[in-house]
Coordinates of C-alpha atoms in Angstrom, one line a residue:
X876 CA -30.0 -29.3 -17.7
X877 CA -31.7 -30.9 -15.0
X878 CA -29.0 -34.2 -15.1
X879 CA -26.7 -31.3 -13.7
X880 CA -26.2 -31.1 -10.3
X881 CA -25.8 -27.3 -9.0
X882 CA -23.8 -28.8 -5.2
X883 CA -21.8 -30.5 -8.3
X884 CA -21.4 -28.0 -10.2
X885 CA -19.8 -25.7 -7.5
X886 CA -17.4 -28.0 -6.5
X887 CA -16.2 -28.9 -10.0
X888 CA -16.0 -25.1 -10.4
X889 CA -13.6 -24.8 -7.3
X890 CA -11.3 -27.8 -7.7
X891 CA -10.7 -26.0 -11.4
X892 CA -12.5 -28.6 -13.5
X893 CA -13.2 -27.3 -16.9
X894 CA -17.3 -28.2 -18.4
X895 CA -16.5 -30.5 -20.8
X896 CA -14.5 -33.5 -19.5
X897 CA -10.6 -31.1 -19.7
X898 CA -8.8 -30.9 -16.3
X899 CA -7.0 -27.6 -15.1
X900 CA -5.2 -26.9 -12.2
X901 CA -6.8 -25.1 -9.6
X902 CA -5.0 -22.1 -8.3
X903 CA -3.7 -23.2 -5.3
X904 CA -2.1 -26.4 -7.3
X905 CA -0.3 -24.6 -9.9
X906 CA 3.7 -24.5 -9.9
X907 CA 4.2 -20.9 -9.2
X908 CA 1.8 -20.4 -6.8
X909 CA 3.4 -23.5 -5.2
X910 CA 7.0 -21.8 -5.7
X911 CA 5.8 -18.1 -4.2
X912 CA 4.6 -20.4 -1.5
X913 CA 7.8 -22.4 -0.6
X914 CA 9.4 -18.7 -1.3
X915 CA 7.3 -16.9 1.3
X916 CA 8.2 -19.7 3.9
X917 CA 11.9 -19.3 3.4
X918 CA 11.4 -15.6 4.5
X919 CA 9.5 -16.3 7.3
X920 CA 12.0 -18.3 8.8
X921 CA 14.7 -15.0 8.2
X922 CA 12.4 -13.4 10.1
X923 CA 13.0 -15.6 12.6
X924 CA 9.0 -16.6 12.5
X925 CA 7.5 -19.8 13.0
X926 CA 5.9 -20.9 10.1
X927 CA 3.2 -23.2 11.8
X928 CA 2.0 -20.1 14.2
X929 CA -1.9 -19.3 14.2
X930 CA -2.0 -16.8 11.6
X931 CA 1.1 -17.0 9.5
X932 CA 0.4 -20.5 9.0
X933 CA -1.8 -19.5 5.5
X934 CA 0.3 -16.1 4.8
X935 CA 2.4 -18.1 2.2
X936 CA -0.8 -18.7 0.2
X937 CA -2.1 -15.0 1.2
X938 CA 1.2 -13.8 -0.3
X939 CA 1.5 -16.3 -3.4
X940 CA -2.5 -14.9 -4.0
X941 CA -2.1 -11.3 -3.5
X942 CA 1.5 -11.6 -6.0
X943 CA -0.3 -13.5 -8.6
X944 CA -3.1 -11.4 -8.8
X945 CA -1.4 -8.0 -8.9
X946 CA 0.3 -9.0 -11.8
X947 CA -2.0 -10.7 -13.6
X948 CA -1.3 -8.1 -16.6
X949 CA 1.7 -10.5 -17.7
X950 CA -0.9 -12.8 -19.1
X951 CA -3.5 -10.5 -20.5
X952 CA -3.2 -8.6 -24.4
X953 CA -4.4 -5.3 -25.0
X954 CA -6.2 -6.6 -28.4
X955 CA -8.0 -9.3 -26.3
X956 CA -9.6 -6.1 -24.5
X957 CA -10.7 -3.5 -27.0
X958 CA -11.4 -6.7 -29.9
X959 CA -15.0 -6.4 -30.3
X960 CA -15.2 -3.0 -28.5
X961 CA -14.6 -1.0 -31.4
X962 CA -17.9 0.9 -32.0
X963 CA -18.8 2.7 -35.7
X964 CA -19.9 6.4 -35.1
X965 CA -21.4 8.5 -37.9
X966 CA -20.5 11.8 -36.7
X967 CA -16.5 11.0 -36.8
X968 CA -14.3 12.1 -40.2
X969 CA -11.8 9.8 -41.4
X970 CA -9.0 12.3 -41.5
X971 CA -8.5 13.4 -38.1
X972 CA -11.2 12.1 -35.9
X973 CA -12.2 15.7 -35.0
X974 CA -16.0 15.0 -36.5
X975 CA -17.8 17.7 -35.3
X976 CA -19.8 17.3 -31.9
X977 CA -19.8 13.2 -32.1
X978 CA -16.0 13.1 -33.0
X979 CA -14.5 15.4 -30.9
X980 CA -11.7 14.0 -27.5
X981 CA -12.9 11.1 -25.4
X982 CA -11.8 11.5 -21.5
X983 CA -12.2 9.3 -19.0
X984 CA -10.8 11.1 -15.7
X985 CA -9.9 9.0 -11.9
X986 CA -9.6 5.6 -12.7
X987 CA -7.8 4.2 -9.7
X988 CA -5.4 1.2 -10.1
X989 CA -2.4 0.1 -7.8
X990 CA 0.9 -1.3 -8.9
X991 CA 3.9 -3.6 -7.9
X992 CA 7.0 -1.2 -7.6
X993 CA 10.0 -3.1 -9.5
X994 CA 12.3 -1.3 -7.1
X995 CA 11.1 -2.9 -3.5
X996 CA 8.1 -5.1 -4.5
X997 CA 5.9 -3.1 -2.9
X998 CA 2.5 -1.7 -3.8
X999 CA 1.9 2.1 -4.9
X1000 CA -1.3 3.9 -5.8
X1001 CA -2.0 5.2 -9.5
X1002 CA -5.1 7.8 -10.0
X1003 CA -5.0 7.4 -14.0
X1004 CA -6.7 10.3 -16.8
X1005 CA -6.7 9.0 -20.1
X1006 CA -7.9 10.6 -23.3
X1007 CA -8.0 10.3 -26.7
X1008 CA -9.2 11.4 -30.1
X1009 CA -11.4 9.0 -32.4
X1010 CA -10.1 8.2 -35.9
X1011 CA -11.3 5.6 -38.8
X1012 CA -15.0 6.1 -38.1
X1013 CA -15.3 4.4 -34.3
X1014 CA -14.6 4.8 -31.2
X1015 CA -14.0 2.2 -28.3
X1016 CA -16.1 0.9 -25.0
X1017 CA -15.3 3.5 -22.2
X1018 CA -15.2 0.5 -19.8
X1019 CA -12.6 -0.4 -22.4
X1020 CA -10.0 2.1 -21.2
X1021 CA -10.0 1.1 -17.6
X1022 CA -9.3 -2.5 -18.4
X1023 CA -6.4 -1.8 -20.5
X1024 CA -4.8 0.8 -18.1
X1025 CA -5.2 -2.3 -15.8
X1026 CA -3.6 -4.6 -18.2
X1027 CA -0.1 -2.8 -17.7
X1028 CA -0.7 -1.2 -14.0
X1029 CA -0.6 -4.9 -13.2
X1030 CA 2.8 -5.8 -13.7
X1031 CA 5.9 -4.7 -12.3
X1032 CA 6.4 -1.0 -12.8
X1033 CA 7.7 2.5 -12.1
X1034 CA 5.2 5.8 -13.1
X1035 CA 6.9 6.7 -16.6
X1036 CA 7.2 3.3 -17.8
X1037 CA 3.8 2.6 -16.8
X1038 CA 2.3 5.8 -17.9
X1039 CA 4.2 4.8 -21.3
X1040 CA 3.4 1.2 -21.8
X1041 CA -0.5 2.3 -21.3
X1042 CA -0.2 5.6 -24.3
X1043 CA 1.1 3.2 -26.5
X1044 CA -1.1 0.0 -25.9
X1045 CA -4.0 2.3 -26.6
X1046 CA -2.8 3.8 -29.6
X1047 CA -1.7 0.3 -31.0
X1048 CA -5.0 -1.2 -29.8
X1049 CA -7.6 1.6 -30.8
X1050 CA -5.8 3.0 -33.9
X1051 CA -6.6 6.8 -32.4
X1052 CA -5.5 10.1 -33.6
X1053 CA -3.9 10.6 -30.8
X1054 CA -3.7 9.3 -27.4
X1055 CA -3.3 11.9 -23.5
X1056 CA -2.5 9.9 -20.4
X1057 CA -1.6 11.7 -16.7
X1058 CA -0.9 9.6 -13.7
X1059 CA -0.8 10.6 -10.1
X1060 CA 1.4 8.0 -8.2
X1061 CA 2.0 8.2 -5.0
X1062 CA 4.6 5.6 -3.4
X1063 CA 4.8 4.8 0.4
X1064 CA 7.5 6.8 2.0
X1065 CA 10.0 4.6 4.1
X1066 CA 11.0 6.4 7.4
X1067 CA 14.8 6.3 8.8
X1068 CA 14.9 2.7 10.7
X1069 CA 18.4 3.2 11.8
X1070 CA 17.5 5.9 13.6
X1071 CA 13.9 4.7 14.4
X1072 CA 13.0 8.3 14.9
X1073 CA 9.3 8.2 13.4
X1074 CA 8.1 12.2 13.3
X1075 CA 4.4 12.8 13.9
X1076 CA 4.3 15.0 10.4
X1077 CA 6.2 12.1 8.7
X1078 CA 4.8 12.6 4.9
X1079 CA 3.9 8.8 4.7
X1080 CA 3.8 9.0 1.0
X1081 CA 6.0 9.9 -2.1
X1082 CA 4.2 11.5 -5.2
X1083 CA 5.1 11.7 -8.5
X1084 CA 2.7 13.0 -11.2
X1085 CA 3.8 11.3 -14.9
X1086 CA 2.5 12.2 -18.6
X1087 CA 2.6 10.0 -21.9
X1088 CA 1.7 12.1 -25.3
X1089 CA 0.8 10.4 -29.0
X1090 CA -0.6 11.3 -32.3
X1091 CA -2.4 15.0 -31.8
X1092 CA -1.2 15.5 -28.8
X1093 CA 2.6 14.9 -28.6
X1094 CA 3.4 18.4 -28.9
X1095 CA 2.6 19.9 -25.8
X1096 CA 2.1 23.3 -27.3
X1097 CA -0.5 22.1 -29.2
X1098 CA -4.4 22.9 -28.6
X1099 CA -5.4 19.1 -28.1
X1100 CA -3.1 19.3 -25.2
X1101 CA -4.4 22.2 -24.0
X1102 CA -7.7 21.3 -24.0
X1103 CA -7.0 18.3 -22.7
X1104 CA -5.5 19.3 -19.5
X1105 CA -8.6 22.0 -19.5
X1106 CA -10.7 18.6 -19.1
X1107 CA -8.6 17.6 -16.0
X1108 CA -8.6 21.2 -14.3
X1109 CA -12.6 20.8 -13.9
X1110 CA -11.6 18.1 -11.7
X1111 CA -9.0 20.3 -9.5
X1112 CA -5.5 17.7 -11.4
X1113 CA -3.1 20.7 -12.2
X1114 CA -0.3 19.4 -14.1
X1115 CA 2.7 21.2 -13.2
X1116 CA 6.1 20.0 -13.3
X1117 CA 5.8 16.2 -14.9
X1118 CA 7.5 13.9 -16.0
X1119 CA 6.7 12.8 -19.5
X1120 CA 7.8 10.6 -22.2
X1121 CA 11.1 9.3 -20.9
X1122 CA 12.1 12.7 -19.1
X1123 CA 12.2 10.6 -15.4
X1124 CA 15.7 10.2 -15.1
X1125 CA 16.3 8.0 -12.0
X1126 CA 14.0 5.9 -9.4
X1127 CA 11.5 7.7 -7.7
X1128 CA 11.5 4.7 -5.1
X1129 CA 12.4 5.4 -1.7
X1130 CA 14.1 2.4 -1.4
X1131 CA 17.0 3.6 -3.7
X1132 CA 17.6 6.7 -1.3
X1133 CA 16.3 5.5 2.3
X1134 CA 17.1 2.1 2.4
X1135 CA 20.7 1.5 3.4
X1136 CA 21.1 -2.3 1.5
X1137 CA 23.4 -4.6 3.9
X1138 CA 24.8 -8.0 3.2
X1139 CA 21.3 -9.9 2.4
X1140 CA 20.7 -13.3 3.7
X1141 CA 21.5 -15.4 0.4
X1142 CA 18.8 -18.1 1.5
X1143 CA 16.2 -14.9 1.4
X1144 CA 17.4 -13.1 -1.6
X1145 CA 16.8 -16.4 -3.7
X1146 CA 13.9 -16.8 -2.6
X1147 CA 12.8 -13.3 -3.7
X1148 CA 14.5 -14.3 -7.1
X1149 CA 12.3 -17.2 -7.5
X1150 CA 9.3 -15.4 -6.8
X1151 CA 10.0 -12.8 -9.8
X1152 CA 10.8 -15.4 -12.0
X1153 CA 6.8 -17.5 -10.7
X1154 CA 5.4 -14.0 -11.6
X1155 CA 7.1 -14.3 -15.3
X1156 CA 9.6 -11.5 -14.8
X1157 CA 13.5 -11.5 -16.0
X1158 CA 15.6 -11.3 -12.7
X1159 CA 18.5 -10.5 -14.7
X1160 CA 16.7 -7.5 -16.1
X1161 CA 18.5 -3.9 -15.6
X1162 CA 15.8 -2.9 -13.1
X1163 CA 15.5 -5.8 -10.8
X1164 CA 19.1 -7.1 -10.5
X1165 CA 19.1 -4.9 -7.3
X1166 CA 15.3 -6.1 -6.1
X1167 CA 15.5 -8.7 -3.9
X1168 CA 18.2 -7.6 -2.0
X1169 CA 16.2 -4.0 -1.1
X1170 CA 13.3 -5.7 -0.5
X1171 CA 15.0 -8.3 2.0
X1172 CA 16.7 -5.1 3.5
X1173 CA 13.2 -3.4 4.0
X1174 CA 11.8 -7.1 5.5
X1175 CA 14.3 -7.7 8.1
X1176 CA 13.3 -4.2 9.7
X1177 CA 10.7 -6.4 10.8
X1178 CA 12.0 -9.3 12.1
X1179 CA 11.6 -10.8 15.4
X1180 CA 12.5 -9.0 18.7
X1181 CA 14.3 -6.6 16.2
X1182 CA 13.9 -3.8 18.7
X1183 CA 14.8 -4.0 22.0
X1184 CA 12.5 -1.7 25.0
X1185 CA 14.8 0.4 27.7
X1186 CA 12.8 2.4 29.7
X1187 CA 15.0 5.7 29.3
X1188 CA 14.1 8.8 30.9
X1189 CA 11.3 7.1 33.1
X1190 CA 11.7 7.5 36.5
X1191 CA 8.5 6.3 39.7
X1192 CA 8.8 9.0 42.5
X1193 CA 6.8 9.9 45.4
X1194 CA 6.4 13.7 44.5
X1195 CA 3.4 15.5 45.1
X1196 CA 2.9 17.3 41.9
X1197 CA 3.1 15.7 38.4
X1198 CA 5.7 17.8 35.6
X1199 CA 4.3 17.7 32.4
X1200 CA 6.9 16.7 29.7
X1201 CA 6.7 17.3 25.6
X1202 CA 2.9 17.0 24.9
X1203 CA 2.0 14.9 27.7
X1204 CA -0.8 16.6 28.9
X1205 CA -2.9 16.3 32.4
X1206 CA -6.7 17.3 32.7
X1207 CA -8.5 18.3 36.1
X1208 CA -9.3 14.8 36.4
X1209 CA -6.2 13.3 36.2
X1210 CA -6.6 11.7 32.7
X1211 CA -3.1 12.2 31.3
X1212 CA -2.8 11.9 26.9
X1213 CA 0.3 11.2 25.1
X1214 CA -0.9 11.8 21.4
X1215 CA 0.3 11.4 18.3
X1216 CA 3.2 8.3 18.7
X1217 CA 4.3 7.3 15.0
X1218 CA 4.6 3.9 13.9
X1219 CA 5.6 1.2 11.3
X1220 CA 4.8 -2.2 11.1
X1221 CA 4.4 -5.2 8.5
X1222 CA 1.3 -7.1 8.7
X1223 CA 1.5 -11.0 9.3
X1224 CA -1.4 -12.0 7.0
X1225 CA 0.6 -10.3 3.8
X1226 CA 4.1 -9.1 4.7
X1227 CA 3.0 -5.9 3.5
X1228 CA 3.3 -2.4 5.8
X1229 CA 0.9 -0.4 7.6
X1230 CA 1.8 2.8 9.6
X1231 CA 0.2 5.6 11.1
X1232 CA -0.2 7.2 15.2
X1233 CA -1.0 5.8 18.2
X1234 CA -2.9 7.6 21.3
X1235 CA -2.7 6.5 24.4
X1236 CA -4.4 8.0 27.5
X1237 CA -4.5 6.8 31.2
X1238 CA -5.4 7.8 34.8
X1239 CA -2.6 8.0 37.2
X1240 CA -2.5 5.4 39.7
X1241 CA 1.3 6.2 40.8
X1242 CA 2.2 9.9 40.7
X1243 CA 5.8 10.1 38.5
X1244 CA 7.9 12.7 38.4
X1245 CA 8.8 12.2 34.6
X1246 CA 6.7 10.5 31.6
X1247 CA 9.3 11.1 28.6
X1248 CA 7.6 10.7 25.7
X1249 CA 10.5 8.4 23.8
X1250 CA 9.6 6.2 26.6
X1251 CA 6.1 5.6 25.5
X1252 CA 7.1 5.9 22.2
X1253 CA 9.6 3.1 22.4
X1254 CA 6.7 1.2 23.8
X1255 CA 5.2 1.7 20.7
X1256 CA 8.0 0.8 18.4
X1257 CA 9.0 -2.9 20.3
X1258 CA 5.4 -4.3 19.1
X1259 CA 5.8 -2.0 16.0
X1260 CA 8.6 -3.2 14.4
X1261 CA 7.7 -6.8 14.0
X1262 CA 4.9 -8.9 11.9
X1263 CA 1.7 -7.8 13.7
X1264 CA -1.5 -7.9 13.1
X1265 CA -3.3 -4.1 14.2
X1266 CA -5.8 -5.3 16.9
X1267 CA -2.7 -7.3 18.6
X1268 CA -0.7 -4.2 18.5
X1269 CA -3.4 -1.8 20.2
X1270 CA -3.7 -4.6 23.0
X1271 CA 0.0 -5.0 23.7
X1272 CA 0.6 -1.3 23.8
X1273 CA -2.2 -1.1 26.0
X1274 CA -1.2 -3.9 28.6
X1275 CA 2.7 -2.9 28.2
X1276 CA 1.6 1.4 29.6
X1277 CA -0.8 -0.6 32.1
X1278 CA 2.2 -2.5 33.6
X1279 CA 4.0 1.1 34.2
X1280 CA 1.2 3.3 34.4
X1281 CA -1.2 2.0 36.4
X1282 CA -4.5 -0.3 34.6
X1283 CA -6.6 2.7 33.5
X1284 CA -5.4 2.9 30.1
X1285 CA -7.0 3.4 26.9
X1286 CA -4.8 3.1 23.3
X1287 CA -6.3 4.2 20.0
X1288 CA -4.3 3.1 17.2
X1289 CA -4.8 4.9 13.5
X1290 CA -3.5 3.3 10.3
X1291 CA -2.7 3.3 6.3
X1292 CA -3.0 -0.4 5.4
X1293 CA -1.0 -1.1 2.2
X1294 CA -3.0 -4.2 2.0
X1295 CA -6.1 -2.1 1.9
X1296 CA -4.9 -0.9 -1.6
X1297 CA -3.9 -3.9 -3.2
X1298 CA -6.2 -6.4 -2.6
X1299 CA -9.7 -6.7 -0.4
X1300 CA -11.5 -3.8 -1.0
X1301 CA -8.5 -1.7 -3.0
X1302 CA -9.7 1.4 -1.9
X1303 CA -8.0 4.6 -1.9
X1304 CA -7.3 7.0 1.3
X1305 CA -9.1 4.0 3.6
X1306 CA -7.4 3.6 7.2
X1307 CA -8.5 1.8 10.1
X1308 CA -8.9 2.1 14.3
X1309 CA -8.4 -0.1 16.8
X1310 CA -8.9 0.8 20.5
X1311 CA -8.1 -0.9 23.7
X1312 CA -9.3 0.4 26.9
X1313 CA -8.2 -1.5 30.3
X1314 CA -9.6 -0.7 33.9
X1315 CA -11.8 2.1 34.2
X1316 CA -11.6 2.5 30.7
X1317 CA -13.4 -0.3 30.0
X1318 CA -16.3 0.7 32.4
X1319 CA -17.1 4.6 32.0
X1320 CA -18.0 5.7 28.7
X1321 CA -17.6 9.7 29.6
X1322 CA -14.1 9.3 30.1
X1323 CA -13.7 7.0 27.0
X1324 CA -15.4 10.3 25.4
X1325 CA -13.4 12.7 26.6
X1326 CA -10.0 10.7 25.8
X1327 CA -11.3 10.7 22.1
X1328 CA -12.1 14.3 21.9
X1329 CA -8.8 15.1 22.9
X1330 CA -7.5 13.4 19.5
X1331 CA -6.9 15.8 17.3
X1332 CA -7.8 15.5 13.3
X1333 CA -4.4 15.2 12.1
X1334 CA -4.3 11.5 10.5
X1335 CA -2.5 12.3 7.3
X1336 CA -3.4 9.9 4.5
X1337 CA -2.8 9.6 0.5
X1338 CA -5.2 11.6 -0.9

């Protein structure tokens, strides 16, 4: 080994050549990724974005990545999972795998996994609870379980389907007696863009909780059943009112209900095509004939200078006295808030949304006779409703209030990143802050204080 280089090896490694003399492509080289990338450019320029500007320039790859990876399950086999996982255990009977203390239900309870929505292409959150009950003398790797939940969770999905697909890979796979899964999905819930009215106690999410039954448990009257929704009550999961086997009768997507579908731009909608057929889906299959034009329809809400600022309802007076309007609200010191200002945007680096509330306090430097709250909030929505990035759009809210309100102005921003579920760190229920303070702001820390303790703990997230 010491005629290997390690500097060598690394590279070798990362240009995707295989030990042993055969050449692979490396990721960035192979024709679909090359086709997502060419696709992604297509709808950049839809947008009405310039493909060369610092920090879209890499999103095609970004995109082509994030795609490729989330459905990765196309080209990975149950049996290539659980083959050599299968474990002999003394203690389980050969009749029905209820083999007193050793051979009684495996559980495994929480797993989290995120999934491509066939409906709009974009990510939703799956908790998954699977159990089963041993048969033929063995049982299989816990880890095991996980991975092929995984398997089907990446691909293109809905919750029953998925819920479905993952009972029966497992009793195919593990030859059990019987085979319980639960999921817990919950779907980002699109707001009304026509109106662009964005309610503070928008529910940003849609939930749907699914079951799959096989073998001992497929009648749900039965004690395996019972006991093993018992399992999942220790846990706080009550399954009440679910969907199982088959019983969801049309799309839980929003996009089916919220999204009004115009005329899509042809040149965009084929290039959503091509990027389900790079992934190694069927366009032409019942549930994505309608895809890329909802998902185009949900894009352009985005696009350039899509929403136009006019200043209605703010008026500069010379009045003594300052009237308080909605819940703007004015402290002894003349630090005025305006709390709680909804938004929706689509992140540059992914083309994937975030959303969540803005806060924006400032000191008055002109006295006004009116702060309307849709004032500030359109603020909000003209950087909002565009490809952003979230420390750009806490800046540009912050310099756009300055230019009306006077420089002393401090902007925290709150946020669900949908990014943060399906790539990165995939965690569950994380969000992010941003803050921007200008002026005095930036200078005295006790009113910095004070302008957060105002906030109140209202963030709503997925959990």
């Amino acid at each position: 080994m010491g005629a290997l280089d390690e500097g060598h090896f690394d590279v070798e490694l990362e240009n995707g050549v295989k030990l042993g003399g055969c050449i692979e492509l490396g990721f960035e080289e192979q024709p679909e990724t090359l086709a997502i990338e060419d696709a992604v450019r297509v709808l950049l320029h839809g947008l009405g974005e310039d493909v060369n500007r610092e920090g879209i320039r890499k999103t095609p790859f970004r995109v082509a990545k994030a795609l490729r990876e989330g459905t990765r399950g196309y080209r990975q086999k149950v049996k290539d999972i659980v083959h050599g996982a299968l474990f002999p255990e003394a203690g389980l009977e050969s009749g029905g795998g209820h083999g007193g203390g050793a051979g009684g239900m495996v559980i495994v309870r929480d797993v989290d996994l995120f999934s491509y929505c066939e409906s709009c292409l974009l990510p939703f959150q799956v908790k998954c609870h699977v159990g089963y009950v041993p048969s033929g003398h063995r049982v299989v790797g816990l880890s095991k379980l996980s991975r092929v939940t995984d398997i089907f969770a990446k691909r293109l999905q809905d919750p029953q389907r998925l819920a479905d697909e993952v009972c029966k890979g497992l009793q195919h796979g593990i030859r059990a007696a019987g085979v319980a899964v639960v999921l817990q999905c919950a779907h980002i819930h699109f707001p009304n863009f026509e109106s662009r009215k964005l309610e503070p106690n928008h529910q940003g999410w849609t939930k749907m909780l699914v079951t799959s039954r096989s073998g001992v448990y497929e009648n749900e009257s039965s004690n395996d059943w019972a006991e093993f929704l018992t399992h999942l009550r220790f846990r706080g999961i009550e399954i009440v009112e679910a969907c199982s086997n088959g019983s969801l009768q049309q799309s839980w997507c929003p996009s089916q209900s919220s999204l009004k579908v115009a005329t899509a731009n042809s040149a965009m909608t084929n290039a959503v095509v091509s990027i389900l057929q790079s992934l190694g889906e069927d366009p032409l299959r019942r549930e994505l004939v309608g895809t890329p034009a909802r998902f185009v329809t949900w894009l352009m809400n985005f696009r350039c200078s899509n929403v136009e600022m006019k200043p209605n309802g703010f008026v500069r007076t010379q009045k003594d006295s300052i009237k308080t309007n909605g819940n703007v609200r004015h402290d002894e010191e003349d630090i005025s808030t305006e709390l709680n200002l909804s938004f929706w945007s689509q992140c540059e680096h992914h083309l994937l949304p975030f959303h969540g509330v803005v806060h924006i306090g400032y000191y008055q430097a002109v006295v006004v006779d009116h702060v309307d709250r849709s004032f500030l909030q359109q603020i909000v929505h003209s950087y909002g409703f565009k490809l952003q990035v979230q420390e750009r759009l806490t800046r540009q809210i912050a310099e756009t209030v300055a230019l009306h309100l006077g420089e002393d102005v401090m902007v925290v921003v709150e946020a669900s990143h949908t990014c943060m579920i399906s790539r990165g760190i995939e965690k569950f229920g994380s969000n992010t802050s941003t803050v921007a303070v200008l002026g005095k702001f930036s200078s005295d820390s006790a009113a910095r204080l004070k302008f957060l303790q105002s906030i109140p703990n209202s963030f709503q997230t997925a959990e």
